[in-house]
PDB file of C-alpha atoms in Angstrom:
ATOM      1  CA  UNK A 271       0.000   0.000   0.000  1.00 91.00           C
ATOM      2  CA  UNK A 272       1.150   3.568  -0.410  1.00 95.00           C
ATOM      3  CA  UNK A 273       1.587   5.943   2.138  1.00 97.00           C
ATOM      4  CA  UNK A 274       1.984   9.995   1.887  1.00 97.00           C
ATOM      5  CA  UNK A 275       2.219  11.888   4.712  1.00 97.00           C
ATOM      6  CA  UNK A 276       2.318  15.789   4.817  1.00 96.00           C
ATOM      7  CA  UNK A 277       3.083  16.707   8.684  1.00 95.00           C
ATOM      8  CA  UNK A 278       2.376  20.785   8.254  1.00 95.00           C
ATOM      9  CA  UNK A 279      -1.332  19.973   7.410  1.00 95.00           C
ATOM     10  CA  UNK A 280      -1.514  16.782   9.548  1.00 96.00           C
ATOM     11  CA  UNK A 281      -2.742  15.029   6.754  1.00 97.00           C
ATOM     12  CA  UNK A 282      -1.864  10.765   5.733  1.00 97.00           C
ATOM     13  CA  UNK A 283      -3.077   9.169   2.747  1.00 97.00           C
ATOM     14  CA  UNK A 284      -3.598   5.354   2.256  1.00 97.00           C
ATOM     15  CA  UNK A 285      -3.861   4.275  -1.542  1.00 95.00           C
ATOM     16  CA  UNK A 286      -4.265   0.500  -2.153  1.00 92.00           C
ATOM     17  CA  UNK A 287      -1.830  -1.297  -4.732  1.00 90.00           C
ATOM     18  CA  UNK A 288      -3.730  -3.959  -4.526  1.00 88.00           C
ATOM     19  CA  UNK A 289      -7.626  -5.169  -3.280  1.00 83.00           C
ATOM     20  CA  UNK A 290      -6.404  -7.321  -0.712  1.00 84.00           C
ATOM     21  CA  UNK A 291      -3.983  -4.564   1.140  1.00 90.00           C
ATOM     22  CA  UNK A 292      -5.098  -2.439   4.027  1.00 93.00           C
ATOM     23  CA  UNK A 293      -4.116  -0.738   6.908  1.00 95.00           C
ATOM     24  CA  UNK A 294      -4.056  -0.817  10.897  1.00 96.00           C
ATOM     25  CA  UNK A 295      -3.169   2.165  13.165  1.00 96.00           C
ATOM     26  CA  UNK A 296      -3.263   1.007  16.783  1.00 96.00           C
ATOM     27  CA  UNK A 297      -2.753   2.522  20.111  1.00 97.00           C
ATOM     28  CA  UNK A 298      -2.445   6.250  18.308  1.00 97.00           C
ATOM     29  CA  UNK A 299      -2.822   9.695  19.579  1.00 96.00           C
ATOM     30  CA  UNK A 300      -4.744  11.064  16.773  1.00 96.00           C
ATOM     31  CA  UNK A 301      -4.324  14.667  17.943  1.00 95.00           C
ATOM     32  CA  UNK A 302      -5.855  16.909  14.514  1.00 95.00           C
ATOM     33  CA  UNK A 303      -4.938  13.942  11.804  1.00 97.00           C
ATOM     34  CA  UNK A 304      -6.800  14.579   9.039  1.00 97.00           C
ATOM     35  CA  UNK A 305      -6.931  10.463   7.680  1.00 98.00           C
ATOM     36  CA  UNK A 306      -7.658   9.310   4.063  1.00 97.00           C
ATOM     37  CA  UNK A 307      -7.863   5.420   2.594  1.00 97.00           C
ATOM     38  CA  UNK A 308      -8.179   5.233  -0.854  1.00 95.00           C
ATOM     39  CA  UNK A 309      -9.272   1.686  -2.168  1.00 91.00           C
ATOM     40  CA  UNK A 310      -7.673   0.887  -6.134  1.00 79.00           C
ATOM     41  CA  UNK A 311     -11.124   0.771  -7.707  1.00 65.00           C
ATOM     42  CA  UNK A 312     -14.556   1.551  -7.583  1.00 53.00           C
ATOM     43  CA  UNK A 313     -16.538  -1.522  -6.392  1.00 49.00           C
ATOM     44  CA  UNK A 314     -18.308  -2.863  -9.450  1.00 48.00           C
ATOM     45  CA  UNK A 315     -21.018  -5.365  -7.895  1.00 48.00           C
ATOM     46  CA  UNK A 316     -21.160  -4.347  -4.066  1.00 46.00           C
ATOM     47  CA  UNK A 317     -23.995  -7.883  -4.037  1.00 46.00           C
ATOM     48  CA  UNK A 318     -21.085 -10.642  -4.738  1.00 47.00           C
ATOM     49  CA  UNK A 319     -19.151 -12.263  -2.454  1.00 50.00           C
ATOM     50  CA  UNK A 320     -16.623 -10.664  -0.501  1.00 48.00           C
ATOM     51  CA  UNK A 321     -12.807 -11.598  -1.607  1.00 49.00           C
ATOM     52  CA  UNK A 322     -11.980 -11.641   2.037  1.00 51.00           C
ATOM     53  CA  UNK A 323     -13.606 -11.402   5.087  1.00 66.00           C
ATOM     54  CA  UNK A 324     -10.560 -12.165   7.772  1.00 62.00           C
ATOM     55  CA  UNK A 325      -7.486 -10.740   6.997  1.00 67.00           C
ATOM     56  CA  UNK A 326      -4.195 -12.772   8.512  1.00 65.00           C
ATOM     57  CA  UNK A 327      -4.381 -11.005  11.852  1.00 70.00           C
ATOM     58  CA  UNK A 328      -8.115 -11.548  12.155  1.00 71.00           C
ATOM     59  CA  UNK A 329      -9.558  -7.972  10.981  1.00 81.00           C
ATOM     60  CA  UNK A 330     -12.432  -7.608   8.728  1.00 83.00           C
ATOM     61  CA  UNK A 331     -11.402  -3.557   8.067  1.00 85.00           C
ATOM     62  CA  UNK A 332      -9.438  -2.110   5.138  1.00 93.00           C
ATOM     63  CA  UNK A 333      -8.684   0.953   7.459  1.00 95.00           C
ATOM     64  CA  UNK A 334      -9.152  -0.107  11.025  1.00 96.00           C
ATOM     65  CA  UNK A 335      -8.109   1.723  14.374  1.00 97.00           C
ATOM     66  CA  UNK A 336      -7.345   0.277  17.614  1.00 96.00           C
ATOM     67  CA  UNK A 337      -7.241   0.863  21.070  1.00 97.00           C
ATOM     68  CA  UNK A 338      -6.349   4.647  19.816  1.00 98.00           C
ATOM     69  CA  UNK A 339      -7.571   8.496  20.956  1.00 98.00           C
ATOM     70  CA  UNK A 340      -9.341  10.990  18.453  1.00 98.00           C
ATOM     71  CA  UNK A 341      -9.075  14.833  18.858  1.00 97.00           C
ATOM     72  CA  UNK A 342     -10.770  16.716  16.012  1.00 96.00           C
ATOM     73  CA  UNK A 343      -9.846  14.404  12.994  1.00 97.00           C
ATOM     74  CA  UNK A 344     -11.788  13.861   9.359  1.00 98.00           C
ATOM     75  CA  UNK A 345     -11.905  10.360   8.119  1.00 98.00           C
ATOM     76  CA  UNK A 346     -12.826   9.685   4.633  1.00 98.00           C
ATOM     77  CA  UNK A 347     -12.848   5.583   3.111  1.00 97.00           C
ATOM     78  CA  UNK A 348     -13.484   5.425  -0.406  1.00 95.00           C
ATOM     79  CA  UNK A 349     -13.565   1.867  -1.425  1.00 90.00           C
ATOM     80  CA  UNK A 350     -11.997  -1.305  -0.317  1.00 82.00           C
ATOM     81  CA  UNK A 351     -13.485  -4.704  -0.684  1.00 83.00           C
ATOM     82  CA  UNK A 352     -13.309  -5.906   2.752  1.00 87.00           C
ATOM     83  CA  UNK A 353     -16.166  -6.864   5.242  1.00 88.00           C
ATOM     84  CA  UNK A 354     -16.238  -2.994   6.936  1.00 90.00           C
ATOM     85  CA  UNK A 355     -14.119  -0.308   4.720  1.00 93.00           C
ATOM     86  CA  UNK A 356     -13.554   1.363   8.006  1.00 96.00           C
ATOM     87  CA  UNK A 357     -13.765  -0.199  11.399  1.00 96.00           C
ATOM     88  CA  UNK A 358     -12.891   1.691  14.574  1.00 97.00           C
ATOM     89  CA  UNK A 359     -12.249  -0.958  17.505  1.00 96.00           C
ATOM     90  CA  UNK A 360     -11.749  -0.198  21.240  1.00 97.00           C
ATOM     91  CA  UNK A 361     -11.231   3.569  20.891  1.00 98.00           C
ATOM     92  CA  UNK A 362     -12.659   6.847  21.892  1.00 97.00           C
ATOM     93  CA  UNK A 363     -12.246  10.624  21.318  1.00 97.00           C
ATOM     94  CA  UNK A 364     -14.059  13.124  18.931  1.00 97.00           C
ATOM     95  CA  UNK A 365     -13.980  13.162  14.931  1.00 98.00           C
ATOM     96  CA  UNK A 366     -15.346  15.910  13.012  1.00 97.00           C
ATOM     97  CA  UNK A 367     -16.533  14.263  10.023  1.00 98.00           C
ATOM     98  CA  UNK A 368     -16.412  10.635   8.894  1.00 98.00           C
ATOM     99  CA  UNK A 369     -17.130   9.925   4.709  1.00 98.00           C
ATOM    100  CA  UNK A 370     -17.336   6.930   3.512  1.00 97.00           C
ATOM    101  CA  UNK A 371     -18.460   5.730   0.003  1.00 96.00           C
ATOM    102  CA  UNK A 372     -18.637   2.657  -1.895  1.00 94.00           C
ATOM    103  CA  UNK A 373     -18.034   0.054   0.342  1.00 92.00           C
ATOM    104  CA  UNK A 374     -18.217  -3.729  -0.697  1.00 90.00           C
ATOM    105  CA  UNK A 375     -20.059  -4.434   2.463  1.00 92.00           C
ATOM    106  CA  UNK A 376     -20.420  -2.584   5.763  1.00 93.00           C
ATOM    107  CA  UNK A 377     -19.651   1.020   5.693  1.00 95.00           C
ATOM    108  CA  UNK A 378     -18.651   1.827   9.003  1.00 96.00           C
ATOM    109  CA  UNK A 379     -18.161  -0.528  11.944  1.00 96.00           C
ATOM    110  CA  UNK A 380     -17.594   0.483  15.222  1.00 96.00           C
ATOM    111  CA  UNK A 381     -17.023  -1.718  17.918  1.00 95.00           C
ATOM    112  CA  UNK A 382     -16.271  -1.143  22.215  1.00 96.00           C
ATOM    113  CA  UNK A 383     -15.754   2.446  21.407  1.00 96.00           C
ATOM    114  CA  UNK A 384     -16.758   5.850  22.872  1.00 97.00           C
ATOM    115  CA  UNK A 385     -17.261   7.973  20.089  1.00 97.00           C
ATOM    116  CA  UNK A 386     -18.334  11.211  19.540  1.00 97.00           C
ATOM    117  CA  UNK A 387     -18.694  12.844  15.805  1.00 97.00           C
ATOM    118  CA  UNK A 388     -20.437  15.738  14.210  1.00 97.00           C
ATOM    119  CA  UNK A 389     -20.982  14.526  10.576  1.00 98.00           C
ATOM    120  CA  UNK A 390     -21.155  11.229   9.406  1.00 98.00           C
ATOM    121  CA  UNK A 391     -21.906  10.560   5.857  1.00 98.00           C
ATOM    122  CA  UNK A 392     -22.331   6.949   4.124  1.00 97.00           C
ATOM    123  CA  UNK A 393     -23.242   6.029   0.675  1.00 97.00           C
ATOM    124  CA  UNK A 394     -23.486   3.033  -1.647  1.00 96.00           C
ATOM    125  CA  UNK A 395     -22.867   0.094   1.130  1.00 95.00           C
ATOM    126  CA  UNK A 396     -22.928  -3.960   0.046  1.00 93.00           C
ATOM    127  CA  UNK A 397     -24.403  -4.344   3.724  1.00 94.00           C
ATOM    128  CA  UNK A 398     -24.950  -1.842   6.621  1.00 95.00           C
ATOM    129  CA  UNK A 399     -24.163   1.584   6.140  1.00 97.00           C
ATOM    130  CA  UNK A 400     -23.481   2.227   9.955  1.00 97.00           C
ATOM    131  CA  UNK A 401     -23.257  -0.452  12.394  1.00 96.00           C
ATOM    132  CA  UNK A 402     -22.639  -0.123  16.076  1.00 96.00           C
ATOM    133  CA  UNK A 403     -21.667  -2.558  18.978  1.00 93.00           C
ATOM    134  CA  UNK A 404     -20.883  -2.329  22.683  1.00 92.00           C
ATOM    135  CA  UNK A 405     -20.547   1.407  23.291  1.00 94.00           C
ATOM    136  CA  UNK A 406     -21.246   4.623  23.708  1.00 97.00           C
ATOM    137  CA  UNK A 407     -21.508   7.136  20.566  1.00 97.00           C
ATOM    138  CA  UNK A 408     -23.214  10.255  20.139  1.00 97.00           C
ATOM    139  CA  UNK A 409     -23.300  11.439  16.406  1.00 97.00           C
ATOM    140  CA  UNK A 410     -25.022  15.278  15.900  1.00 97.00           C
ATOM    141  CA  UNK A 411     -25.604  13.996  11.765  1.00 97.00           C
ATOM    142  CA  UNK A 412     -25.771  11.273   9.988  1.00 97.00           C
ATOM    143  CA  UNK A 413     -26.733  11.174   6.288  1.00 98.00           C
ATOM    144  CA  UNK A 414     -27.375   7.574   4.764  1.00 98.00           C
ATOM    145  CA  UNK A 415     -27.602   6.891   1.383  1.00 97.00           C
ATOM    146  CA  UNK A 416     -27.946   3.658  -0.846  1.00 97.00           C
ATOM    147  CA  UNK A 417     -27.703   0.786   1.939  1.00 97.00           C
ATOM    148  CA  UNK A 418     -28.256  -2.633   0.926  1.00 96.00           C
ATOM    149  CA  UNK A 419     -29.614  -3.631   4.006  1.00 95.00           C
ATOM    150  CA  UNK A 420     -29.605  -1.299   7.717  1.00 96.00           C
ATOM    151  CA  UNK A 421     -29.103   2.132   7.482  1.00 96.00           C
ATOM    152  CA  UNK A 422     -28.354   2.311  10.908  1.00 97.00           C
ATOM    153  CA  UNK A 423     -27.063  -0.743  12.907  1.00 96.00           C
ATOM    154  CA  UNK A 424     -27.314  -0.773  16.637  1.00 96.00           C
ATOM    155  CA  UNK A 425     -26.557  -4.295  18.929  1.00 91.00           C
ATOM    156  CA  UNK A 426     -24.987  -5.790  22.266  1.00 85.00           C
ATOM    157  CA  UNK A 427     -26.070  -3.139  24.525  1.00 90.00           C
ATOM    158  CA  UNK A 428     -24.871   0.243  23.386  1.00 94.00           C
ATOM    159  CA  UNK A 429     -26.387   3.461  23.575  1.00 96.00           C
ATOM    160  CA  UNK A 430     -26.530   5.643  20.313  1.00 97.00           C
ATOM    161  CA  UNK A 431     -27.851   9.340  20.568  1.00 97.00           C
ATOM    162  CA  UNK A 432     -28.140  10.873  17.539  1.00 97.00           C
ATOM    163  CA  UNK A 433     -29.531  14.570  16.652  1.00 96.00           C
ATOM    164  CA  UNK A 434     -30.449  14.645  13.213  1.00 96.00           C
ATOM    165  CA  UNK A 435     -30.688  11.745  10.694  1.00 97.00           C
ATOM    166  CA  UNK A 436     -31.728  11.311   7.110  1.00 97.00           C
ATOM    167  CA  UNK A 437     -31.525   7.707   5.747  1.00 97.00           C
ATOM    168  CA  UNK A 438     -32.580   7.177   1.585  1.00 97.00           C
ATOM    169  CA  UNK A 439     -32.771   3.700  -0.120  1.00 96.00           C
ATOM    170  CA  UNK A 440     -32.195   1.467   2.616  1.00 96.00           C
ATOM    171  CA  UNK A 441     -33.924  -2.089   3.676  1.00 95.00           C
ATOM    172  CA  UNK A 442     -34.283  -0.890   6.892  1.00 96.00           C
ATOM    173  CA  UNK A 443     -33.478   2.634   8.430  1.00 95.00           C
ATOM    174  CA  UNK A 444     -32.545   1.951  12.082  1.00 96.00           C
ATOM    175  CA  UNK A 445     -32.197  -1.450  14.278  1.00 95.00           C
ATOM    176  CA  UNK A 446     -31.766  -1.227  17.870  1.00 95.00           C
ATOM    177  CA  UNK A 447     -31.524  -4.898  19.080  1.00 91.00           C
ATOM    178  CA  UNK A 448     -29.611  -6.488  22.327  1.00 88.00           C
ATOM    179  CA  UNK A 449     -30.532  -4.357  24.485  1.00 90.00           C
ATOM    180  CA  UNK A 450     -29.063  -0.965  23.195  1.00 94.00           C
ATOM    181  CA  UNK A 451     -31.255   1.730  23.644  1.00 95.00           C
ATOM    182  CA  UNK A 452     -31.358   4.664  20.566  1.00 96.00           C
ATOM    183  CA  UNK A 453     -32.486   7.823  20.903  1.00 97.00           C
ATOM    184  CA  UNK A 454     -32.965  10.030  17.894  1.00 96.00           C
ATOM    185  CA  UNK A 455     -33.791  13.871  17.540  1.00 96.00           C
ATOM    186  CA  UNK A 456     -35.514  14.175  14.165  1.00 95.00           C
ATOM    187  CA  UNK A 457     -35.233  11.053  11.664  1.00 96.00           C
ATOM    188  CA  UNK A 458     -36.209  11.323   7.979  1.00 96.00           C
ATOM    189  CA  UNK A 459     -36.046   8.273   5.865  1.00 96.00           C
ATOM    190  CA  UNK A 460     -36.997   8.275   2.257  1.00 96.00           C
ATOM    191  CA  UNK A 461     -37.404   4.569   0.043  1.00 95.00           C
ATOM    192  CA  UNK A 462     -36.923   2.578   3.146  1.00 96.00           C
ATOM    193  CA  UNK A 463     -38.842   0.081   3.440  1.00 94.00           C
ATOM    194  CA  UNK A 464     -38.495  -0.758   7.319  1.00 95.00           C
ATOM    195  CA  UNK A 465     -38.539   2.125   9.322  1.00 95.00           C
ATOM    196  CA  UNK A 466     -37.567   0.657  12.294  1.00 94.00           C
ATOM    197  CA  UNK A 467     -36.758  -2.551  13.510  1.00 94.00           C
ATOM    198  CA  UNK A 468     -36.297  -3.939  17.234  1.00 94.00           C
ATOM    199  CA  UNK A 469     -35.818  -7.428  18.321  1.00 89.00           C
ATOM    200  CA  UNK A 470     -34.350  -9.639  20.801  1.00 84.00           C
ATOM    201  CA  UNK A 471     -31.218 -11.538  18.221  1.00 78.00           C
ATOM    202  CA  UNK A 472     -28.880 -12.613  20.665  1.00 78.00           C
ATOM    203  CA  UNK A 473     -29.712 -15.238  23.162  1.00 74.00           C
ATOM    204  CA  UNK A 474     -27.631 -13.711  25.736  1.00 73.00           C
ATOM    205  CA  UNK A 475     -29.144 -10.663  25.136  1.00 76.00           C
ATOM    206  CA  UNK A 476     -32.162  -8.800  25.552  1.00 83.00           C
ATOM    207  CA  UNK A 477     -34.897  -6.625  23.411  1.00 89.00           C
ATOM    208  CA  UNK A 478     -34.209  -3.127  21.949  1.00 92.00           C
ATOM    209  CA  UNK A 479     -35.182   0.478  22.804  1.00 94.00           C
ATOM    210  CA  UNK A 480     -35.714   3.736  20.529  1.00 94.00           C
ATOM    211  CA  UNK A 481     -37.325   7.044  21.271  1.00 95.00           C
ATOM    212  CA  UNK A 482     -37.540   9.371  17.951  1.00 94.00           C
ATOM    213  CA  UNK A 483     -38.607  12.714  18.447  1.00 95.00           C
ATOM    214  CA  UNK A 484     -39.465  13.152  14.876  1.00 94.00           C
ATOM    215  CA  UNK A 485     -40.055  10.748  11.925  1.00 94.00           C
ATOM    216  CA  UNK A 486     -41.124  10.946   8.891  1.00 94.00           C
ATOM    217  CA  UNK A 487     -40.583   7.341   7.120  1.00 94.00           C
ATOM    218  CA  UNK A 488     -43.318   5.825   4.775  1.00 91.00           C
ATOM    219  CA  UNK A 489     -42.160   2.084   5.922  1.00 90.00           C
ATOM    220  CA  UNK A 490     -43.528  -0.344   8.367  1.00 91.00           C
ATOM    221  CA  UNK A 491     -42.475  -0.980  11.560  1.00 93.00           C
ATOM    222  CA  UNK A 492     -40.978  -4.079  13.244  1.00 93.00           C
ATOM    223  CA  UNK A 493     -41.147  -4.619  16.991  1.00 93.00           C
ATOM    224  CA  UNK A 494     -40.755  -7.930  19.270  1.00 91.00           C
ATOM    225  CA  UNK A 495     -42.254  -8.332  22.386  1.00 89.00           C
ATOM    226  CA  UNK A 496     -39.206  -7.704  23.652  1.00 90.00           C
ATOM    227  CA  UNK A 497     -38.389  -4.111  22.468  1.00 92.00           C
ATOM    228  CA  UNK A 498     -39.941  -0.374  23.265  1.00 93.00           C
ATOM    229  CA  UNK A 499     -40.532   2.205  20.958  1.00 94.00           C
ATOM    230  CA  UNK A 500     -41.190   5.756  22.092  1.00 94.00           C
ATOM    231  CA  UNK A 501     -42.234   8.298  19.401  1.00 90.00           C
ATOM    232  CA  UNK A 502     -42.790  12.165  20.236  1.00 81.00           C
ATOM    233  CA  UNK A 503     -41.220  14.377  22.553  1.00 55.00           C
ATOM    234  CA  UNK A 504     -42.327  13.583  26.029  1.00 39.00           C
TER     235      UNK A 504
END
């Protein structure tokens, strides 16, 4: 993989030599870094099979951080055919604005994290544009577009606040599931055809939990006896 950085505008960028390569930053101080992974191609049939799943050291991310700290970074992932183009893992801090586009499968994965961001934008995902585990995140935006399945992924007991979302072409716009609990400002969703989802997956788990404020979303609505679904300011 190529690397260029440019230390007086705090600026790296990844460009792939090949579809297989990718990149792991672990244990970083990401003070200002302004991050960039550029995958070699555009993705061509984002429904086939994924090339790899599991890279040698057991990471499903073309751009993955670890166990690192972010302080007012951007993150953009174009590309990469791996199961998450980006996949933050065990980390916490604040990122300005996360882009990703044309990923083979999962957008953006984010797993035992406490994240904080002010603009996330996702288009053109295989799988889930946005898919959350075992955390804490609080994102003010999040714009959706194109997801071949979730819009909005939420499991294993995290809590996800969210201020403004807007979610177009997805199979379902948010899931809240194991018991994580979602709450959501104003949500617009446009060609979704499940608004929401909640359910009990997980045996070890429990139901899910979502209070929207706002929505506007055409779809239906699937809830278990498990889950609760709040909708309207209280």
């Amino acid at each position: 993989i190529k690397i260029d950085v440019e230390n007086d505008t705090k600026s790296i960028l990844f460009t792939q030599s090949n579809s297989d390569d990718w990149v792991l930053i672990a244990s970083a101080e990401l003070d200002g870094w302004n991050l960039e992974f550029q995958g070699i191609k555009e993705i061509q049939d984002i429904t086939s099979d994924l090339k790899q799943r599991f890279n040698q050291f057991g990471l499903t991310g073309c751009f993955t951080f670890y166990r690192s700290k972010f302080s007012g970074n951007k993150i953009n992932v174009y590309g990469g055919e791996c199961e998450d183009s980006l996949n933050i893992i065990d980390s916490k801090g604040e990122i300005d604005t996360i882009f990703v586009d044309n990923a083979h499968s999962d957008g953006l994965d984010i797993d035992f994290s406490e994240i904080n961001t002010s603009e996330i934008k996702i288009s053109n995902a295989g799988n889930d544009c946005l898919d959350v585990s075992d955390g804490k995140y609080e994102f003010v935006s999040i714009k959706l577009t194109r997801c071949n399945d979730k819009g909005l992924s939420v499991g294993e007991q995290s809590i996800l606040k969210n201020t403004k979302a807007k979610i177009d072409n997805a199979e379902i716009g948010v899931s809240s599931k194991d018991l994580s609990a979602v709450y959501l400002g104003s949500a617009k969703f446009n060609g979704v055809k499940t608004c929401i989802e909640l359910k009990h997956k997980k045996q070890e788990f429990g139901g899910g939990y979502l209070k929207v404020d706002n929505l506007s979303c055409d779809g239906f609505k699937k809830i278990d006896d498990h889950s609760i679904l709040v909708l309207g300011e209280i």
